[in-house]
Structure formats: C-alpha cells, structure tokens
PDB file of C-alpha atoms and ligand atoms in Angstrom:
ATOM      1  CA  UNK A  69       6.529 -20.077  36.022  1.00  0.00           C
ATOM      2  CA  UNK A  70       6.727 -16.259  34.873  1.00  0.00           C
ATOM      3  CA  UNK A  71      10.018 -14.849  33.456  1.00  0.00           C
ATOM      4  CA  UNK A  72      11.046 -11.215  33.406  1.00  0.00           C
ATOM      5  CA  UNK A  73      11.658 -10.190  29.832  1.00  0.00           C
ATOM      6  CA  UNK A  74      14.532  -7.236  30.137  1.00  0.00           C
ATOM      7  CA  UNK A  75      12.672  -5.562  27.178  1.00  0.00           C
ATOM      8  CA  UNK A  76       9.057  -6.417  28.430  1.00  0.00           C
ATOM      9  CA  UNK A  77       8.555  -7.247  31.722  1.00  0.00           C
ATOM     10  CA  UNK A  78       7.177 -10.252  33.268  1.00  0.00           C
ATOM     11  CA  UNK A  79       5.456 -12.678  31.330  1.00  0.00           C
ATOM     12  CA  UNK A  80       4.184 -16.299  31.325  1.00  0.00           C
ATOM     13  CA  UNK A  81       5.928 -19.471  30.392  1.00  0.00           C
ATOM     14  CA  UNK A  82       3.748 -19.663  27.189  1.00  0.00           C
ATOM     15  CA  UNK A  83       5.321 -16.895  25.929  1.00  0.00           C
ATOM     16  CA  UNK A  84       8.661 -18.299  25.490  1.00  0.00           C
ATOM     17  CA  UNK A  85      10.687 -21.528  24.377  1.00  0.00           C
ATOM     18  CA  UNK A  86      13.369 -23.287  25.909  1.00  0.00           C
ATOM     19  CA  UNK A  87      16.581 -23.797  24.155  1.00  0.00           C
ATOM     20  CA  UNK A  88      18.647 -25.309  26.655  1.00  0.00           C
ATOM     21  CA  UNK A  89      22.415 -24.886  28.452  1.00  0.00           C
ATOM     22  CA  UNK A  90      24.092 -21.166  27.901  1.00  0.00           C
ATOM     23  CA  UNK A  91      27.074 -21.800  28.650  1.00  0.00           C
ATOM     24  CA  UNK A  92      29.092 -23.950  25.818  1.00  0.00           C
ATOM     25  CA  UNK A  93      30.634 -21.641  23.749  1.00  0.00           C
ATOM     26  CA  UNK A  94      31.429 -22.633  19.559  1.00  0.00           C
ATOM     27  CA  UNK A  95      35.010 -23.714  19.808  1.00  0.00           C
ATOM     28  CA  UNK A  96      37.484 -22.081  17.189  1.00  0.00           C
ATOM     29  CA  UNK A  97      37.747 -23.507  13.711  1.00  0.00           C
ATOM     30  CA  UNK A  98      40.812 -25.244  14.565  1.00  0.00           C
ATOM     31  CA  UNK A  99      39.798 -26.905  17.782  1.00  0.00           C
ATOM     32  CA  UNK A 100      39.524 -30.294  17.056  1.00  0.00           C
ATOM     33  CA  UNK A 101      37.414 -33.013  16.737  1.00  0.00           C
ATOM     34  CA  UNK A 102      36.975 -34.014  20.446  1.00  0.00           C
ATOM     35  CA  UNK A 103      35.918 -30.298  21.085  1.00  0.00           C
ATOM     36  CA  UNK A 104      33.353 -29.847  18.688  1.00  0.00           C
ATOM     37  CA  UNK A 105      32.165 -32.887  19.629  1.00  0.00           C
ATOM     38  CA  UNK A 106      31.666 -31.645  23.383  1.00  0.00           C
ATOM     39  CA  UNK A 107      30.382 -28.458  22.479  1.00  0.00           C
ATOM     40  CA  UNK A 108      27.390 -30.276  20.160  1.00  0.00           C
ATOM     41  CA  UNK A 109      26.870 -33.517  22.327  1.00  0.00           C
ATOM     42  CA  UNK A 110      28.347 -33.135  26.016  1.00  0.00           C
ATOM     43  CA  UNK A 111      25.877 -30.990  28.726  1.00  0.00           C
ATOM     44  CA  UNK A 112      25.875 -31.399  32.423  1.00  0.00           C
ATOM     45  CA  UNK A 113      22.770 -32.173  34.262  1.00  0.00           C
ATOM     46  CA  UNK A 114      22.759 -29.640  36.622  1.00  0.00           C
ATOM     47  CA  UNK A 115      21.056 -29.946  39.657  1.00  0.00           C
ATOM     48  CA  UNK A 116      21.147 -26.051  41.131  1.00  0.00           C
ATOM     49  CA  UNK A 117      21.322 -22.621  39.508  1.00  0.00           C
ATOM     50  CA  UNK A 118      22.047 -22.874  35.542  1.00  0.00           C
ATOM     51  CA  UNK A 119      22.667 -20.496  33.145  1.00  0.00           C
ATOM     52  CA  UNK A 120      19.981 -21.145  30.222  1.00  0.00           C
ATOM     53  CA  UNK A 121      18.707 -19.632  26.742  1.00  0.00           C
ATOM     54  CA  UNK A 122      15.232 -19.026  26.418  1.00  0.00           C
ATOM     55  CA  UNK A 123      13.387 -17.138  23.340  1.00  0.00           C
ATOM     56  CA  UNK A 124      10.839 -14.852  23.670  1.00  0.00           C
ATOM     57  CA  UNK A 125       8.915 -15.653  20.726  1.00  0.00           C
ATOM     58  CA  UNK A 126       5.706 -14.707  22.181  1.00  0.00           C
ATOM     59  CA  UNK A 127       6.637 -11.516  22.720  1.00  0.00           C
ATOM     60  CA  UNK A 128       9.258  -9.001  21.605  1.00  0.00           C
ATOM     61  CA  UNK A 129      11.008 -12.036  19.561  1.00  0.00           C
ATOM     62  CA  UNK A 130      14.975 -11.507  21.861  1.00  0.00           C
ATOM     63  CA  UNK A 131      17.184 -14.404  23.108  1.00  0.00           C
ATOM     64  CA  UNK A 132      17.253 -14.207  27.044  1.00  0.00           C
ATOM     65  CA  UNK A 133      20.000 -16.147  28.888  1.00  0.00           C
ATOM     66  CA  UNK A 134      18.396 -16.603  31.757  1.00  0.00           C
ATOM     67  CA  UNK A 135      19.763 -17.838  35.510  1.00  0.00           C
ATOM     68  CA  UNK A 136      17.125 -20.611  36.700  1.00  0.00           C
ATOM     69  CA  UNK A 137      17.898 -23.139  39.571  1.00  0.00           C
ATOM     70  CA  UNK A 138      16.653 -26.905  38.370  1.00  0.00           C
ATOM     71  CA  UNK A 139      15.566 -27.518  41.845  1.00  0.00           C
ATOM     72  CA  UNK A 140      13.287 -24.860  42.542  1.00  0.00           C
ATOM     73  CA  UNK A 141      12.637 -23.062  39.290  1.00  0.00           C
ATOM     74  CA  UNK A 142      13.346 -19.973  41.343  1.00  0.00           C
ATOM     75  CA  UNK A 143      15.095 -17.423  38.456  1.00  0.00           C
ATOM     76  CA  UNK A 144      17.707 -15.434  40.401  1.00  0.00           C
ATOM     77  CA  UNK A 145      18.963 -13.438  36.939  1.00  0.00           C
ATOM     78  CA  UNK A 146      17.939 -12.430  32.959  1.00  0.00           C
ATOM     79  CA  UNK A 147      19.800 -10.614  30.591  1.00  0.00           C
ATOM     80  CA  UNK A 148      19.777 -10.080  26.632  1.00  0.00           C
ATOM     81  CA  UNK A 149      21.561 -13.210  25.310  1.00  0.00           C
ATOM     82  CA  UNK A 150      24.420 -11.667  22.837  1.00  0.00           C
ATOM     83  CA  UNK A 151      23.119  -9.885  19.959  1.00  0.00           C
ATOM     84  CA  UNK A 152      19.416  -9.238  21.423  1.00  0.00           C
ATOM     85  CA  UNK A 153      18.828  -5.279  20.787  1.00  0.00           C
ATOM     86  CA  UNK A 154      21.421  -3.828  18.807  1.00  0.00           C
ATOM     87  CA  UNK A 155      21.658  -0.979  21.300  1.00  0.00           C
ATOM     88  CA  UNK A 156      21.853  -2.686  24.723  1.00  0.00           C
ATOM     89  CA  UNK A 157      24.467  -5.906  23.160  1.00  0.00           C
ATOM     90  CA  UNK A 158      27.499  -6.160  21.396  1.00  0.00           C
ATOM     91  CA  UNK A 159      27.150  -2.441  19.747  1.00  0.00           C
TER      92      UNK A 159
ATOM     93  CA  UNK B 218       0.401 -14.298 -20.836  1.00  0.00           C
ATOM     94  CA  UNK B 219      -2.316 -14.231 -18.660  1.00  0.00           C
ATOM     95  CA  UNK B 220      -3.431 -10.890 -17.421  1.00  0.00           C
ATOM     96  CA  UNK B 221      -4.201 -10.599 -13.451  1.00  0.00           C
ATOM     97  CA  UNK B 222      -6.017  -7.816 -11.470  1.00  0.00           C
ATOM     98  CA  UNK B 223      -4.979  -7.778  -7.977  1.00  0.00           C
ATOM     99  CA  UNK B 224      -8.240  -7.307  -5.657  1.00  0.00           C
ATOM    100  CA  UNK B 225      -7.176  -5.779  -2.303  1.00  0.00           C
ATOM    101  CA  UNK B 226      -9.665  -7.004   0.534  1.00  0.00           C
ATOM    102  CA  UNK B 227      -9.681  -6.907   4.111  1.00  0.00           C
ATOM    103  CA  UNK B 228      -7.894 -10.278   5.877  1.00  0.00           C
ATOM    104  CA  UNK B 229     -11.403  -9.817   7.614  1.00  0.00           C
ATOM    105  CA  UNK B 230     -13.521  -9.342   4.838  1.00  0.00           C
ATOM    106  CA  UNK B 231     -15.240 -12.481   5.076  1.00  0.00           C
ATOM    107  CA  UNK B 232     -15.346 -12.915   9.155  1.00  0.00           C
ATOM    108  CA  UNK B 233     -16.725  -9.297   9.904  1.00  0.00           C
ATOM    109  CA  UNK B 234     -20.204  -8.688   9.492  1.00  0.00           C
ATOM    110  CA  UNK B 235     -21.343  -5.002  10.679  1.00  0.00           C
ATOM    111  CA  UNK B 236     -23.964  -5.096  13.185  1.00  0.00           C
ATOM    112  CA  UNK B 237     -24.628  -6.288  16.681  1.00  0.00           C
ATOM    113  CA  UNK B 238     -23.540  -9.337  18.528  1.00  0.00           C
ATOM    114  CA  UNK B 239     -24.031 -11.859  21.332  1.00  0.00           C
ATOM    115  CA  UNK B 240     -26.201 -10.148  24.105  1.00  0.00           C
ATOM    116  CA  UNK B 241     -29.058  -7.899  23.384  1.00  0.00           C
ATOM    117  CA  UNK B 242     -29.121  -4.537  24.497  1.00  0.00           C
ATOM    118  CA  UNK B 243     -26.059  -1.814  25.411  1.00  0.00           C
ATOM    119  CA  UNK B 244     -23.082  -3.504  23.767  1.00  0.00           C
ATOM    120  CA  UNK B 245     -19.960  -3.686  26.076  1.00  0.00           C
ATOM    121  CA  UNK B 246     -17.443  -4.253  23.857  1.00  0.00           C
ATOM    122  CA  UNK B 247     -17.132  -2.281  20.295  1.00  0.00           C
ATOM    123  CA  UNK B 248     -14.986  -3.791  17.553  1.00  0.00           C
ATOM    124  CA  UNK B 249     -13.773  -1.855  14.779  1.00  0.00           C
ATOM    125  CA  UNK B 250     -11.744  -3.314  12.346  1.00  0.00           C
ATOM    126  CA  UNK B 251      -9.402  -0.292  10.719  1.00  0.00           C
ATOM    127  CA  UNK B 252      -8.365  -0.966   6.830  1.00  0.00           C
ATOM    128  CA  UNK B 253      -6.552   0.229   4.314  1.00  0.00           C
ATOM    129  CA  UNK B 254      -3.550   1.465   6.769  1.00  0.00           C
ATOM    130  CA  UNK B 255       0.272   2.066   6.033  1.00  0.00           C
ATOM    131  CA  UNK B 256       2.705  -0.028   8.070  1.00  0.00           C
ATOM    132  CA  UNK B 257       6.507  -0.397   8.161  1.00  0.00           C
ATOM    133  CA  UNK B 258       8.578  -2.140  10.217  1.00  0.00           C
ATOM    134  CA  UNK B 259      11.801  -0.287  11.427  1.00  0.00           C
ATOM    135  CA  UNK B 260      14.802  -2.411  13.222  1.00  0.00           C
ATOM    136  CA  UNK B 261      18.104  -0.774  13.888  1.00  0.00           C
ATOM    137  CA  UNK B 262      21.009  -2.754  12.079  1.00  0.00           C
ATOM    138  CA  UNK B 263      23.835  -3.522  14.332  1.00  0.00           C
ATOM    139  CA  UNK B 264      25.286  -1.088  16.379  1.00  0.00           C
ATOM    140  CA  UNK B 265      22.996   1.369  14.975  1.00  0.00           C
ATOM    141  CA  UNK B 266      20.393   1.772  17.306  1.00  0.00           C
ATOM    142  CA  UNK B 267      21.580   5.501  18.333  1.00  0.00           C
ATOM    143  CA  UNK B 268      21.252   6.630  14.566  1.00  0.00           C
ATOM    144  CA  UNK B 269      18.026   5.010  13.891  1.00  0.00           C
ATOM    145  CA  UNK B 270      16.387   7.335  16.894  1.00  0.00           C
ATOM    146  CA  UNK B 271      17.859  10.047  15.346  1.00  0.00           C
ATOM    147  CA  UNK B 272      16.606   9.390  12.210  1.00  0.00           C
ATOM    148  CA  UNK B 273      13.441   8.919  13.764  1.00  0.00           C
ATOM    149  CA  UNK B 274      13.257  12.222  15.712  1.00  0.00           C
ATOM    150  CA  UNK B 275      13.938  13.793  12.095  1.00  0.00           C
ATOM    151  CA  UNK B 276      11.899  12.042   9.931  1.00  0.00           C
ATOM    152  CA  UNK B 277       8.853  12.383  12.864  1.00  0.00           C
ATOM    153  CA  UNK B 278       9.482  15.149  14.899  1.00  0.00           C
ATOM    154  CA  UNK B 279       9.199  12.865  18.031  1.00  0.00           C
ATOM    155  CA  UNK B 280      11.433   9.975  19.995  1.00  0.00           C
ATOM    156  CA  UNK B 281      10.622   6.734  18.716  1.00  0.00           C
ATOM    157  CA  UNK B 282       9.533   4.466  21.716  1.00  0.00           C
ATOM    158  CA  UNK B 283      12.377   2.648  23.621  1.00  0.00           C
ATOM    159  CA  UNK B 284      10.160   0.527  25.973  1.00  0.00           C
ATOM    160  CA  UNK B 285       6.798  -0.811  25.518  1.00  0.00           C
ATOM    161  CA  UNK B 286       4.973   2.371  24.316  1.00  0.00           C
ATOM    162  CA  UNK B 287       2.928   4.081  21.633  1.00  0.00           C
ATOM    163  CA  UNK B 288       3.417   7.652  20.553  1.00  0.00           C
ATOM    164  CA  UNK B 289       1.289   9.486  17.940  1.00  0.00           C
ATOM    165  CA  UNK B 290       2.632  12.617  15.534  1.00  0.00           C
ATOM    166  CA  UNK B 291      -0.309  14.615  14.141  1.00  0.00           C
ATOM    167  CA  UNK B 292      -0.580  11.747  11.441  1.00  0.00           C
ATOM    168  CA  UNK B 293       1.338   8.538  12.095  1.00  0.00           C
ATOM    169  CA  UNK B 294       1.797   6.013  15.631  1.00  0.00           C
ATOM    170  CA  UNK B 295       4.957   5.186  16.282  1.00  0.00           C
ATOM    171  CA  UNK B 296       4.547   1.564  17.977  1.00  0.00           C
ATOM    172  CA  UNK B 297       7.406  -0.228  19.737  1.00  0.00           C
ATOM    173  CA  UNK B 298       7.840  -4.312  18.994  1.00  0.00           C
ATOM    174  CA  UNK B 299      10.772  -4.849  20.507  1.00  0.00           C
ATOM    175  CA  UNK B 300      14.340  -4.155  21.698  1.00  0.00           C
ATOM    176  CA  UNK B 301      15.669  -1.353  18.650  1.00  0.00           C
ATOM    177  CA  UNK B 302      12.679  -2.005  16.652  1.00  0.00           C
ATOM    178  CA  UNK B 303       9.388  -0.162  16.471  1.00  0.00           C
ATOM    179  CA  UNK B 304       6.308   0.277  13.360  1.00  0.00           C
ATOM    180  CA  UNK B 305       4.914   2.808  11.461  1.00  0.00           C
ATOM    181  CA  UNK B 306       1.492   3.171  11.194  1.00  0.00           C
ATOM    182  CA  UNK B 307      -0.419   5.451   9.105  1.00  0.00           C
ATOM    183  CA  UNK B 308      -2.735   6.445   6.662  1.00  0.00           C
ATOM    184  CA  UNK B 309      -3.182   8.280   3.527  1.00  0.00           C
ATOM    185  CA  UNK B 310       0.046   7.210   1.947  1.00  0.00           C
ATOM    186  CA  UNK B 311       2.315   9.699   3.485  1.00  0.00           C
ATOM    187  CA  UNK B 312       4.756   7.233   5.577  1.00  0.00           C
ATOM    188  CA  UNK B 313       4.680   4.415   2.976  1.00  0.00           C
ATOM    189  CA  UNK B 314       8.304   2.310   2.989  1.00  0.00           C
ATOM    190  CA  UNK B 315       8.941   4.049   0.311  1.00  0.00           C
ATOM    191  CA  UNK B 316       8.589   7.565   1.736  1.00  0.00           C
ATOM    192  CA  UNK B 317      10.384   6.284   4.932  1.00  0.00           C
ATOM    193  CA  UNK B 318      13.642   4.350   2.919  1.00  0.00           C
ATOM    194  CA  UNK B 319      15.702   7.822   2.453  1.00  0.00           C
ATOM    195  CA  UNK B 320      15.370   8.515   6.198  1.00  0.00           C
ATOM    196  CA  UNK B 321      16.799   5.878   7.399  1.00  0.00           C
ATOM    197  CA  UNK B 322      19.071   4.403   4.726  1.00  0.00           C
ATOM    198  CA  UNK B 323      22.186   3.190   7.114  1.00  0.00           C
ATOM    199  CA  UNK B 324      20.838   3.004  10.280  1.00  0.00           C
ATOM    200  CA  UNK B 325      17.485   0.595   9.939  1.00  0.00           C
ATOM    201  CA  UNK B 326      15.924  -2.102   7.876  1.00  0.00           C
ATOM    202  CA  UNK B 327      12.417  -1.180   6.941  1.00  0.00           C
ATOM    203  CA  UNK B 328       9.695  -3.985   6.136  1.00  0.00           C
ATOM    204  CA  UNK B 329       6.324  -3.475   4.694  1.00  0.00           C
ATOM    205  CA  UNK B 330       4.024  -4.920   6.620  1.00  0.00           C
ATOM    206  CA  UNK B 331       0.938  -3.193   5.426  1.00  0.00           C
ATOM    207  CA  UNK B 332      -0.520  -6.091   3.916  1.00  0.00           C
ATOM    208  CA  UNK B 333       0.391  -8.490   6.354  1.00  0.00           C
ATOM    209  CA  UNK B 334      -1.523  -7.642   9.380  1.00  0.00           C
ATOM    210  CA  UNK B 335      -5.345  -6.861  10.646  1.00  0.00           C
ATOM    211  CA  UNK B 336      -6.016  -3.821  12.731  1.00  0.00           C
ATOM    212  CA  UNK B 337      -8.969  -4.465  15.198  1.00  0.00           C
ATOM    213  CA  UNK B 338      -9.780  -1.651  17.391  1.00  0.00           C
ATOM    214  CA  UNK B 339     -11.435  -2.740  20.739  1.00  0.00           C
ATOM    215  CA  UNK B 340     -13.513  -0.382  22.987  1.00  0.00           C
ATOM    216  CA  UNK B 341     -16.274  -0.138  25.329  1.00  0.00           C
ATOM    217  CA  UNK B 342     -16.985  -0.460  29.092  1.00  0.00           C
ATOM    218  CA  UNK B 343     -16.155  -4.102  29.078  1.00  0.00           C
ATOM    219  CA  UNK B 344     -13.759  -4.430  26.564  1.00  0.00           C
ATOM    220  CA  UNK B 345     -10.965  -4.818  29.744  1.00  0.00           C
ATOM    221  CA  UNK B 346     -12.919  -7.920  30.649  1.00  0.00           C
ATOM    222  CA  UNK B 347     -13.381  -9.330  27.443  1.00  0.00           C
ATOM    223  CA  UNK B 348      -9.467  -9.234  27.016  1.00  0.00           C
ATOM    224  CA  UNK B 349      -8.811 -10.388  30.404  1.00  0.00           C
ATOM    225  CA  UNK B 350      -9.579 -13.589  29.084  1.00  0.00           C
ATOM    226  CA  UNK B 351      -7.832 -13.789  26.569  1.00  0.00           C
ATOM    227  CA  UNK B 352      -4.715 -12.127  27.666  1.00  0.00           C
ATOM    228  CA  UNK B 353      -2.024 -12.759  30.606  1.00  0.00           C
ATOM    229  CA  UNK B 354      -0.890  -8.661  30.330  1.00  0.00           C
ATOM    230  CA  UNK B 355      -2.324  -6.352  33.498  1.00  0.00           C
ATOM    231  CA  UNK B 356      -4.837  -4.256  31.920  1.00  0.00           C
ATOM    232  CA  UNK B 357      -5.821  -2.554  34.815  1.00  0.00           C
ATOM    233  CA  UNK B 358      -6.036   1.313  33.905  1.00  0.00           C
ATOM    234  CA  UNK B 359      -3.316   1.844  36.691  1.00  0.00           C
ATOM    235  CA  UNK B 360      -0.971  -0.750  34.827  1.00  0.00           C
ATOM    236  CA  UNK B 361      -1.363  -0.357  31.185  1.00  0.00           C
ATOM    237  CA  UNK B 362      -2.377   3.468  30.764  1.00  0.00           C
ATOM    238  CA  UNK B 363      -2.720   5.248  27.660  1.00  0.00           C
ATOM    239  CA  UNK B 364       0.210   4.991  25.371  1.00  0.00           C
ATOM    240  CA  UNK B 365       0.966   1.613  26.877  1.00  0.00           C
ATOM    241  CA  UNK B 366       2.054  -0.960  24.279  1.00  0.00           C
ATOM    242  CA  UNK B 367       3.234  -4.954  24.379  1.00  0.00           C
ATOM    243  CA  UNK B 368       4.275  -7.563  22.510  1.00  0.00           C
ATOM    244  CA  UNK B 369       2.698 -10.122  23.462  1.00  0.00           C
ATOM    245  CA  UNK B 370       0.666 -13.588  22.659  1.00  0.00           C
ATOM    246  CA  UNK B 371      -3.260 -14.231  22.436  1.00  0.00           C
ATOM    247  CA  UNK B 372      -4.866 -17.399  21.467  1.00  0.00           C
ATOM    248  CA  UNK B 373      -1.238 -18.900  21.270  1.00  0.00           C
ATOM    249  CA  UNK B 374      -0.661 -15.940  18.182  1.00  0.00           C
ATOM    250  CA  UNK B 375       1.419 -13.217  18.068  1.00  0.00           C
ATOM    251  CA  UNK B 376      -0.141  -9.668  18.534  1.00  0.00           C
ATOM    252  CA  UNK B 377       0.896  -5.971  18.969  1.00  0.00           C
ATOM    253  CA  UNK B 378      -1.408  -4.505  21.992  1.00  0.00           C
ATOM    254  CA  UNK B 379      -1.962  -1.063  22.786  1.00  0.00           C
ATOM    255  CA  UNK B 380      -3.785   1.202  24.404  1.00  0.00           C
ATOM    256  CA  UNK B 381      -4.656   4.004  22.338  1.00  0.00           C
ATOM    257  CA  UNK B 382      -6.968   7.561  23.243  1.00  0.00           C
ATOM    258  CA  UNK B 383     -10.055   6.795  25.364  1.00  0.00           C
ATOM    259  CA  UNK B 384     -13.070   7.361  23.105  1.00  0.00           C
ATOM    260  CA  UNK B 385     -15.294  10.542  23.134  1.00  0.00           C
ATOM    261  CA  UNK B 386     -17.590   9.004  26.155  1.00  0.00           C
ATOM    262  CA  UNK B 387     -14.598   7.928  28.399  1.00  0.00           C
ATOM    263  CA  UNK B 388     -14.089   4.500  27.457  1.00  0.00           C
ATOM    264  CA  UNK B 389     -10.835   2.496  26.892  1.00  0.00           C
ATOM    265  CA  UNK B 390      -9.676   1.697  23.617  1.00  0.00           C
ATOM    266  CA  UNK B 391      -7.129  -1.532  22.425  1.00  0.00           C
ATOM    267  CA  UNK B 392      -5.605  -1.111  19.323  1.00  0.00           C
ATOM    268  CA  UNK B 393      -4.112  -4.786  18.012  1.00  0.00           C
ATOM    269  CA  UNK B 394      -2.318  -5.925  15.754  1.00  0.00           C
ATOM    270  CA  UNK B 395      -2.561  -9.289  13.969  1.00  0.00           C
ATOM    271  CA  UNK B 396      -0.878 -11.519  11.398  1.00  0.00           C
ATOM    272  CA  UNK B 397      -3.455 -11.211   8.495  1.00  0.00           C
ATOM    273  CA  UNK B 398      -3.649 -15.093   8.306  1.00  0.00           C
ATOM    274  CA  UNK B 399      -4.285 -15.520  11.798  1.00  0.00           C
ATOM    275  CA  UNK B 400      -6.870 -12.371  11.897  1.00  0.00           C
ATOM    276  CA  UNK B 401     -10.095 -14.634  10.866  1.00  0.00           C
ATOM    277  CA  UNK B 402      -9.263 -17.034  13.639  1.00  0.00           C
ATOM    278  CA  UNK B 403      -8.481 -14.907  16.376  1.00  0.00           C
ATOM    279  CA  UNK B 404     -11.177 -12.548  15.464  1.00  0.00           C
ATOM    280  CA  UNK B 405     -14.179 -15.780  16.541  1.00  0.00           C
ATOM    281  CA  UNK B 406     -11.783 -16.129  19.431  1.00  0.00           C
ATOM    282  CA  UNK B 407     -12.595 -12.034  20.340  1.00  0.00           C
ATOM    283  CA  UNK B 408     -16.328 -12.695  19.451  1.00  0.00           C
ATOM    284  CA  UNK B 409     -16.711 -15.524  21.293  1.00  0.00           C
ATOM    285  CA  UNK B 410     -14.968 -13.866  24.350  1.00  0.00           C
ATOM    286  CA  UNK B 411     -17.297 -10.699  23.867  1.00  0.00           C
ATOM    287  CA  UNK B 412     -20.560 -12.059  22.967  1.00  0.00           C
ATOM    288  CA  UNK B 413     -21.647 -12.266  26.920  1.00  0.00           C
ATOM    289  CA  UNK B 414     -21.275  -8.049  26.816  1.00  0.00           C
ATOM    290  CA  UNK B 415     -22.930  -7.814  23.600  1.00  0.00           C
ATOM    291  CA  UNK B 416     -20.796  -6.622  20.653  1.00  0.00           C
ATOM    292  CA  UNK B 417     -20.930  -3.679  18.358  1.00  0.00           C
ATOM    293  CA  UNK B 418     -18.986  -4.588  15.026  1.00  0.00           C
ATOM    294  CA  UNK B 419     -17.964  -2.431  12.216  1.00  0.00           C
ATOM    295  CA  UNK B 420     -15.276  -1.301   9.747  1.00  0.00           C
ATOM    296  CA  UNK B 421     -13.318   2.043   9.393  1.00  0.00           C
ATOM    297  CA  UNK B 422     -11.064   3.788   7.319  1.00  0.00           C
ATOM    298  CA  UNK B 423     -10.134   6.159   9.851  1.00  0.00           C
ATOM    299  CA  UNK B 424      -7.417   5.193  12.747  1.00  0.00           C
ATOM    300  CA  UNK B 425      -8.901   5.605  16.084  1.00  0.00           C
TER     301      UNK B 425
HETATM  302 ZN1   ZN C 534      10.415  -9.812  25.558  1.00  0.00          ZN
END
C-alpha cells in the first residue's frame, strides 16, 4: 500500500503510522459523561470507505486524514489533517 | 567544581576511516562526510507561514522552498523538511541561530540543529544504485533532478535527501542528512550497500 503525502508525494506504508477513525470529534467541556465516553471508547467497524488519520513520521512529520475503503485498501482521498502546515490549515 | 572541556568530534569520527572500500579498482560510489557545518531549523508559527517567506526572501535574497526542494544563495542551502518548515545550512558561522533569530523573530521558531545531525555526501557513477537499495524515492535523473529534496526514511531512520550540483566529471551527487546518533549505524548500512561498486571515503570541511 502507497499513500500520497499532500506535502510529498507518494510514499510507502513504512513511512507512516496508523492512528485510527477521523471522524469523532472532542465533545465540549460540558457534554457529559455518556459523550466523552463515546468519543474515547465507541468506533464503528466500517466495512467501506473510512475517513482515517495517518502520520507521516517517516517523512515530512504532518497528520494526513486520509479516505481508505476497508475492503479494498483502495485510497479515494488525502488531505492535511487540521493544523498540518501552518499555511495550507487553519491559518 | 569540576572543570570540563567540551571536545567537538564528528558523530562519525569513529565509523569513517579515509581510504578505499569494498571492490578493488574505480570506486563507484564516493562518500564524503561534510563537518563542522551550521544548521537551523526554521518552522512558521501558526498562521505565519506568509511572513516567514518573507522573512526568508530578506534575510536570503531568495524564496525559501515550498515543496520538496533545495535552493543555494552564494553561501547557505536552503533545504525544505516539510509543510512551512525548511533548514539552514551553512558554513563559516555566518547563518548561525543566532545570526538568523532577529530575522525572523514573530514569524518562525528556529532550532539548532548543528550538532545534531551527520552530513554524508554521496557521489559517483553508481551512487543511484547503491541508494536504490536502500531507498523507496525515484532517483531516476528524470524524477529527482538537481535541486530535488525529500523527507524521507532509510534503514527505518529519518533522513533529509537531496540532490545537490553534479560533480566536476558529471556525476550525481546526494547530500543527506542524519540524526547524529543514528549516523554510525546507517553509515555500515551505506557501506555495506556500496562495497560491491567499491567505495571512496573521506572527510571535508567544505559543502559540496
Ligand atoms: Zn509527507
């Protein structure tokens, strides 16, 4: 499996480490138990395109949120996860 | 209170012996370890990627490198190791952090990294096979031309890779970049890969 790095291009699967499910989002301060709880503990096992984070530690060191299906490994999108590049996210 | 004197010596100092290597006659691969080098680390603080080039286009008199590349000045390389970040390297003491802190006081964070990596020049006729094994970039002249830089991984560690000038007789050069404590090891790893070509080995204060 290769990965196109937006800042570097494509690259091996050696290059970079998997962190898991993109989408849960840190609920607000006041949120609750139950939805902390989700956000830390609950994922879906998704069987089809996912949205995931993957580091590029290997190489030019950004979060990637990457779009991979779990059935194929076919990658059908990657973008700087928030933050990556000060220019490109969240200026 | 105990009085210390600081020795400064090569990460390499005890791995590099000067001389030839591996197979007898004309060596296909020259290594060249460079010492005694300046080098800074510049990252753009948040939201200030726009000011840092500008600061860099003042300070150097040239556009730091958005992408993958390598530019030189008359005295420094401007290297780029990721997205709003890029190093300094250079000799002689002119681009030290400290020389660089005024330029870009509010738009980067500077980190001296002189000490902290190994600078191992690679040249020769088969110095594009040699790191073919060792490396999953395209070096193929087409791909990775002069000027070309990555950040990338070899011999699971962390390098800076680029292509500088060709040398004098035509030949690719590699200029990389190393974590000083992982120099010794991946420098066997380079021998090891080169010894088939034969291997000319040395040390240089001068950057190639
Ligand atoms: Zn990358």
């Amino acid at each position: 499996m290769r990965i196109v790095c937006p800042f570097c291009g494509e690259r091996e699967l050696g290059e970079f480490t998997y962190l898991g499910d993109a989408k849960p989002q840190r609920p607000a301060a006041d949120a609750g138990e139950d939805a902390v709880y989700d956000y830390v503990y609950l994922r879906d096992n998704v069987a089809g395109p996912m949205s995931e984070h993957w580091y590029h530690g290997g190489g030019c060191r950004a979060w990637l949120k990457v779009t991979r299906n779990t059935l194929t490994h076919e990658i059908s999108a990657v973008e700087p996860a928030a933050g990556a590049g000060a220019a490109k996210v969240g200026a | 209170m105990a009085e210390f004197s600081w020795d400064v010596r090569s990460p390499l100092d005890r791995a590099l012996i000067a001389g030839s290597y591996g197979a007898q006659g004309d060596a296909g691969v020259a290594l060249t370890e460079i010492r005694d080098f300046d080098l800074v680390q510049v990252m753009a603080r948040r939201g200030k990627a726009a000011e840092m080039v500008k600061a860099a286009q003042a300070r150097f008199g040239i556009a730091a490198p958005e992408t993958p590349k390598a530019v030189d000045t008359a005295d420094t390389a401007l290297i780029w190791s990721g997205p709003d970040q890029f190093l300094v390297l250079s000799k002689g003491g002119k681009h030290t952090i400290e020389a660089l802190a005024a330029a870009f006081v509010g738009s980067a964070s500077l980190s001296d990294q002189s000490h902290a990596r190994a600078l191992i020049s690679i040249s020769g006729d088969k110095a594009r096979a040699m790191l073919a094994k060792l490396s999953s970039i395209d070096l193929h002249p087409d791909k990775f031309r002069v000027g070309a830089a990555a950040a990338t991984s070899m011999d699971h560690t962390s390098i800076t890779l680029w292509r500088g000038k060709d040398r004098a007789d035509g030949q690719p050069v590699f200029n990389l970049l190393v974590f000083a404590t992982f120099a010794e090891s991946l420098w066997h790893t380079i021998l090891d890969s080169a010894a088939e070509y034969g291997v000319t080995i040395t040390h240089s204060e001068k950057l190639a």
